PDB file of C-alpha atoms in Angstrom:
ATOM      1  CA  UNK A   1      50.457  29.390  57.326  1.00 42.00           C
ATOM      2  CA  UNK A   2      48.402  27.484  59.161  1.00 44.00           C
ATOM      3  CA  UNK A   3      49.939  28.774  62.288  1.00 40.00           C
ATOM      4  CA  UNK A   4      49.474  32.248  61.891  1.00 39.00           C
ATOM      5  CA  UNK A   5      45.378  31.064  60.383  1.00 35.00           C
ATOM      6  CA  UNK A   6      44.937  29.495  63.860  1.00 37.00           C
ATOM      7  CA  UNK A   7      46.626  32.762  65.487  1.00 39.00           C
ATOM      8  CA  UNK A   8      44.296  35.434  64.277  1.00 35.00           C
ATOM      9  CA  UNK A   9      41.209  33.108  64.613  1.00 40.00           C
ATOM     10  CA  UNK A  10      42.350  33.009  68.397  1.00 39.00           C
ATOM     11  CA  UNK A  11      43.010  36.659  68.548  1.00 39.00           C
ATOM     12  CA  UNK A  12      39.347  37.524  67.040  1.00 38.00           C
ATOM     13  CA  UNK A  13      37.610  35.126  69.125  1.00 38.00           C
ATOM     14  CA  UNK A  14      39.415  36.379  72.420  1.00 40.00           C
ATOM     15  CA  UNK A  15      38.438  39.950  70.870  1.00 40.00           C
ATOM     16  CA  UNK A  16      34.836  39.400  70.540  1.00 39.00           C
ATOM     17  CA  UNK A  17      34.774  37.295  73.899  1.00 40.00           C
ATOM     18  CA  UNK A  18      36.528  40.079  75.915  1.00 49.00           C
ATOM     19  CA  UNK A  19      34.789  42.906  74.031  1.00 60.00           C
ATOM     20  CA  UNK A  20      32.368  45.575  76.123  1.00 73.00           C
ATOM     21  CA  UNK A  21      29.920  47.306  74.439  1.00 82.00           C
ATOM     22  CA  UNK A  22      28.213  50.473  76.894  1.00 85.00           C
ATOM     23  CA  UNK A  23      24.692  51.083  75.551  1.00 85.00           C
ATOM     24  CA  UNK A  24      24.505  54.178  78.108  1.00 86.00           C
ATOM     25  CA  UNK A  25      24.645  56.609  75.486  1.00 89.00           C
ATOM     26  CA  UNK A  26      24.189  59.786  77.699  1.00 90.00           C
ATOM     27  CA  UNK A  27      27.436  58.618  79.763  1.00 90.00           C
ATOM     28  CA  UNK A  28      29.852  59.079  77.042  1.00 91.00           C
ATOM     29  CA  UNK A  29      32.159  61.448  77.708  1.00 91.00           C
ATOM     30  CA  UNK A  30      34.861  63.313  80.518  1.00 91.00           C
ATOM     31  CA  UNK A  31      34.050  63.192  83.918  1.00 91.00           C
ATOM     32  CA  UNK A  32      36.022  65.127  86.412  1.00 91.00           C
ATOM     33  CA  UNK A  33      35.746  65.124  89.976  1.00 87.00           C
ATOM     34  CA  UNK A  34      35.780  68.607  91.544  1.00 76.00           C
ATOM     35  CA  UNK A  35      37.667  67.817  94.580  1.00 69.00           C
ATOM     36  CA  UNK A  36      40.420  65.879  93.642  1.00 67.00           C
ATOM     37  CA  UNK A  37      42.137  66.060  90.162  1.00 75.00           C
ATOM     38  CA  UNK A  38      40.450  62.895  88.716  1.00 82.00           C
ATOM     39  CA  UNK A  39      39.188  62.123  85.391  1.00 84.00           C
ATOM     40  CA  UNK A  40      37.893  59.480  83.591  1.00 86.00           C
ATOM     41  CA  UNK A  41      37.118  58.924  79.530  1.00 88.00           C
ATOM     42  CA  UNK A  42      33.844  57.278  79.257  1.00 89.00           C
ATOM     43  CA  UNK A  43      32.891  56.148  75.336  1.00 89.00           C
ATOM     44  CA  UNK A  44      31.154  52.862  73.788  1.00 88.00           C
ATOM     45  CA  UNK A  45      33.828  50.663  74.521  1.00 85.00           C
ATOM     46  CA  UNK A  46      32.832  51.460  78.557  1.00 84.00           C
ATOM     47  CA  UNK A  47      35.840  52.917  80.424  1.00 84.00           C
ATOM     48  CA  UNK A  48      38.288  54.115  77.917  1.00 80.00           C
ATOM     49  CA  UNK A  49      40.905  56.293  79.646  1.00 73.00           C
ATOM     50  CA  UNK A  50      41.409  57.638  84.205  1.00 67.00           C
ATOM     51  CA  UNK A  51      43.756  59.854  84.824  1.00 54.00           C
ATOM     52  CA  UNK A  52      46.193  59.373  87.685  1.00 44.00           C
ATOM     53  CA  UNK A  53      44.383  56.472  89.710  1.00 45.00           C
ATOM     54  CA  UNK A  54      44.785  53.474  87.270  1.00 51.00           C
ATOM     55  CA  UNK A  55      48.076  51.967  85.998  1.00 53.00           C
ATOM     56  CA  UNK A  56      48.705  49.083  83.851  1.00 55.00           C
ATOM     57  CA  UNK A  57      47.059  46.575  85.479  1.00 57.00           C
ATOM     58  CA  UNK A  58      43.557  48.275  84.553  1.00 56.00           C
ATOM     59  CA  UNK A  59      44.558  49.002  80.806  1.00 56.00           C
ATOM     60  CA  UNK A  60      42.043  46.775  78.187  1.00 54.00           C
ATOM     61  CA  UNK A  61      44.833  44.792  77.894  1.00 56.00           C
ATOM     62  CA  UNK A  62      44.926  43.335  81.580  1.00 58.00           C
ATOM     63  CA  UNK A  63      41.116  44.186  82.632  1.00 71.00           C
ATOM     64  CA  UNK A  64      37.827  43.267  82.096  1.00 81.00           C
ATOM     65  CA  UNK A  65      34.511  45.664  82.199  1.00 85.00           C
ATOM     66  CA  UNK A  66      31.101  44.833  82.926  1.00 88.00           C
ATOM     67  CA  UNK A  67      28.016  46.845  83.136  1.00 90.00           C
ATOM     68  CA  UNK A  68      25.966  46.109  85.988  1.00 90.00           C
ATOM     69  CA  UNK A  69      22.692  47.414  87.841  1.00 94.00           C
ATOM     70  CA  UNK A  70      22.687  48.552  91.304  1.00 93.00           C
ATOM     71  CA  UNK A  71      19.925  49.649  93.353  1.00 96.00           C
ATOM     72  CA  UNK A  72      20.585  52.879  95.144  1.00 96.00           C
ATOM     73  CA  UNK A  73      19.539  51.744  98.725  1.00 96.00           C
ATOM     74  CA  UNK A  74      22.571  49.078  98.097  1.00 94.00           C
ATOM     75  CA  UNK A  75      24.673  52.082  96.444  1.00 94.00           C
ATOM     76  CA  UNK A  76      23.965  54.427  99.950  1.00 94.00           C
ATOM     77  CA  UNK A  77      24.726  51.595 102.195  1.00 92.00           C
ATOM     78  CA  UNK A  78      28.035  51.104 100.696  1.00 90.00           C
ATOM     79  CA  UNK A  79      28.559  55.002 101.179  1.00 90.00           C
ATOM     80  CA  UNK A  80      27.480  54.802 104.372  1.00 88.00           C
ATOM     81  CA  UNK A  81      29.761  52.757 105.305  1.00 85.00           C
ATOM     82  CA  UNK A  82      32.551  53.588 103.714  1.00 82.00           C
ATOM     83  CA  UNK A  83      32.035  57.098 105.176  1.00 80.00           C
ATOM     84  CA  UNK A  84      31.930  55.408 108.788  1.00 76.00           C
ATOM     85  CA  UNK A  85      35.709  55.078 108.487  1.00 72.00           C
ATOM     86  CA  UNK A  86      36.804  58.478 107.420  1.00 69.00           C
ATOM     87  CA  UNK A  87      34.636  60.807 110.501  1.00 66.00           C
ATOM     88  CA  UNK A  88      36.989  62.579 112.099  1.00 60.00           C
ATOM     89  CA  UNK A  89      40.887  63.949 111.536  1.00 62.00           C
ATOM     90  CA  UNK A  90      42.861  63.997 108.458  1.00 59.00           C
ATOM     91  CA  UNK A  91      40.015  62.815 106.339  1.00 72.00           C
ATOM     92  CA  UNK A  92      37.261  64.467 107.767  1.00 75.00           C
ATOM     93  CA  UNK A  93      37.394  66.428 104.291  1.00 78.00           C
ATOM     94  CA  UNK A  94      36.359  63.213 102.034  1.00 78.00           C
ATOM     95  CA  UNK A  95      34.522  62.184 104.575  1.00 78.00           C
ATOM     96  CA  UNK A  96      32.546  65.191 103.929  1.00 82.00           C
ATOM     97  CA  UNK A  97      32.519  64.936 100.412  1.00 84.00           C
ATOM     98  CA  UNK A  98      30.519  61.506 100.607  1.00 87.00           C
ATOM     99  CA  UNK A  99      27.672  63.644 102.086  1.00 87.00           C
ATOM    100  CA  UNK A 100      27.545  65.536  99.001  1.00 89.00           C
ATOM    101  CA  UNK A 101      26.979  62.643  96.809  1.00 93.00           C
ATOM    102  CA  UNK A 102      24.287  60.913  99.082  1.00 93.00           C
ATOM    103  CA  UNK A 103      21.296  63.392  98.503  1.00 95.00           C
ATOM    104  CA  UNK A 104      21.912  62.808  94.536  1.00 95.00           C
ATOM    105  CA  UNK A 105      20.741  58.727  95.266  1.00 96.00           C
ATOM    106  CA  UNK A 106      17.074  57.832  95.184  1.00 96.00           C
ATOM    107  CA  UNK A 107      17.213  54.372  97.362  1.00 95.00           C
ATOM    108  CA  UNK A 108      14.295  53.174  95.333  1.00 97.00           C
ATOM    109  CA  UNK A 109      15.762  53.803  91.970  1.00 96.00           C
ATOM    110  CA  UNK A 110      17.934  50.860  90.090  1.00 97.00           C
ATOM    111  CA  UNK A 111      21.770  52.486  88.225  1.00 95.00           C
ATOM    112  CA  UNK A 112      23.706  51.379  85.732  1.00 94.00           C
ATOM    113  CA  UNK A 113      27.321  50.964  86.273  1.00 93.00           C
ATOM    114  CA  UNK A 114      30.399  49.978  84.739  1.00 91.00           C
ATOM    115  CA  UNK A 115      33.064  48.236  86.734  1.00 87.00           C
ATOM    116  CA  UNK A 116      36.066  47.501  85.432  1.00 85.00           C
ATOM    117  CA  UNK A 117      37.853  44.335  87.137  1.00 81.00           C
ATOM    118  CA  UNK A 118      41.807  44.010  87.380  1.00 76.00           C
ATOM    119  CA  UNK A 119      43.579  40.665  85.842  1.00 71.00           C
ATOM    120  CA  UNK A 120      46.631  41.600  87.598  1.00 71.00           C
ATOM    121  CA  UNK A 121      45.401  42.046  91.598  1.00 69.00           C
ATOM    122  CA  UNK A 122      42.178  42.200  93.482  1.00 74.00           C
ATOM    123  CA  UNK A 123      41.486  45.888  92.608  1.00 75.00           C
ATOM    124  CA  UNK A 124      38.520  47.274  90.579  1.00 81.00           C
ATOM    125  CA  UNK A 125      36.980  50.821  89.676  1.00 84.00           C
ATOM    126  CA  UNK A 126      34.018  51.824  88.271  1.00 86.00           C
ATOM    127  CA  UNK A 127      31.470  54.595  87.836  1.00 91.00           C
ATOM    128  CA  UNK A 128      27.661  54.610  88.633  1.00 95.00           C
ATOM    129  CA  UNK A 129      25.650  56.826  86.072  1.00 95.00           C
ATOM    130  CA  UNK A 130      23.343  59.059  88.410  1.00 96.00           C
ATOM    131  CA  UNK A 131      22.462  61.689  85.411  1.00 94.00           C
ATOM    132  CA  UNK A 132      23.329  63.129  82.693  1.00 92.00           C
ATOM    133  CA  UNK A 133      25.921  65.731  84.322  1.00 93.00           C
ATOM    134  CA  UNK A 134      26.421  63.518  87.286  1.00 95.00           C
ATOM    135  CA  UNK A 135      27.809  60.490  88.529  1.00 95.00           C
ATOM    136  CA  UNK A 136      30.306  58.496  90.943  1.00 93.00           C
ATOM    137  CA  UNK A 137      33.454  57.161  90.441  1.00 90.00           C
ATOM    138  CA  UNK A 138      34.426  54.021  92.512  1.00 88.00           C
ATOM    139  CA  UNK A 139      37.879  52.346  93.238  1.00 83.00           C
ATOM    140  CA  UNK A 140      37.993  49.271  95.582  1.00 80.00           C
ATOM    141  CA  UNK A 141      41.385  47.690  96.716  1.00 73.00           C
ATOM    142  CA  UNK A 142      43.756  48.740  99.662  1.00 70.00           C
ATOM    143  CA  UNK A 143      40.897  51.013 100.384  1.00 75.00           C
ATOM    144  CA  UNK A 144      37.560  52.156  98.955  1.00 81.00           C
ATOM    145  CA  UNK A 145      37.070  55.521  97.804  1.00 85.00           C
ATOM    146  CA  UNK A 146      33.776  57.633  95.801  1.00 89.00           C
ATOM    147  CA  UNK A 147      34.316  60.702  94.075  1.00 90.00           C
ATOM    148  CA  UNK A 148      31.068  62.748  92.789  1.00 92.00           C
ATOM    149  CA  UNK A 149      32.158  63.230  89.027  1.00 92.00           C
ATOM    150  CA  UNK A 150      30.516  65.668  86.838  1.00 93.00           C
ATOM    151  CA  UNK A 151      30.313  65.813  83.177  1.00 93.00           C
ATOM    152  CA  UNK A 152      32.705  68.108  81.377  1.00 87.00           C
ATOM    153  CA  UNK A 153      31.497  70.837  79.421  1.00 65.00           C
ATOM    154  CA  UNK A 154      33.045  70.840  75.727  1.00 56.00           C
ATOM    155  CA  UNK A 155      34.438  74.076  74.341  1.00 46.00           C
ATOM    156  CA  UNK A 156      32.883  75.350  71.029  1.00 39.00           C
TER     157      UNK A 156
END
């Protein structure tokens, strides 16, 4: 008894200590990405579901999500340089994608993000809440990649 007592203590406290709580409100929600066929679940418990990028290793079972602030000269930068890789040839098409997300960051302006952090390799995603219809999903392993994601509409 005593066992199974020291068991579910363990469980709740790992529960509590592991728990995210999003208090961005206006992200909840489906995001979609128009380009690509991404999607990601966002709710109160941060990053609930993507669609074809993640496997296991970024279920809530084997990741760990944190909401951070980033400022959106630091967020353009990273773009920027990202986009410095992918000019010319085969990916010229995300490459001009990225320019499509740029004019939707104010440099001086500070955004909320949620990044969700692999246990299993060095691989995270994320998404930076621009608006209320728009924002950008992030993945950062093997390669980095931003998708502008936009708020899905919900069907009466």
């Amino acid at each position: 008894m005593k066992k199974w007592l020291c068991i579910l203590f363990l469980s709740l406290i790992t529960q509590k200590v592991l728990a995210f709580d999003n208090p961005m409100t206006e992200s909840y929600g489906v995001w979609e990405a128009e380009e690509e066929d991404e999607s990601i679940v966002i709710s109160k418990h941060g990053v609930d579901k993507f669609n074809n990028i993640i496997e296991k290793c970024f279920d809530k079972q084997f990741a760990i999500q944190k909401l951070i602030t980033i400022s959106g000269e630091k967020l353009l930068e990273d773009i920027d340089e990202n986009s410095s890789y992918y000019r010319s040839g085969v990916h010229q098409e995300y490459h001009d994608s990225l320019k499509l997300i740029k004019p939707l960051i104010n440099k001086d302006q500070k955004y909320k993000a949620i990044i969700v952090f692999s246990k299993c390799d060095n691989s995270s995603a994320g998404f930076v809440f621009l608006s209320r219809k728009k924002g950008v999903y992030f993945v950062f392993g093997i390669e980095e990649v931003y998708l502008l994601m936009h708020k899905k509409r919900i069907k009466n």
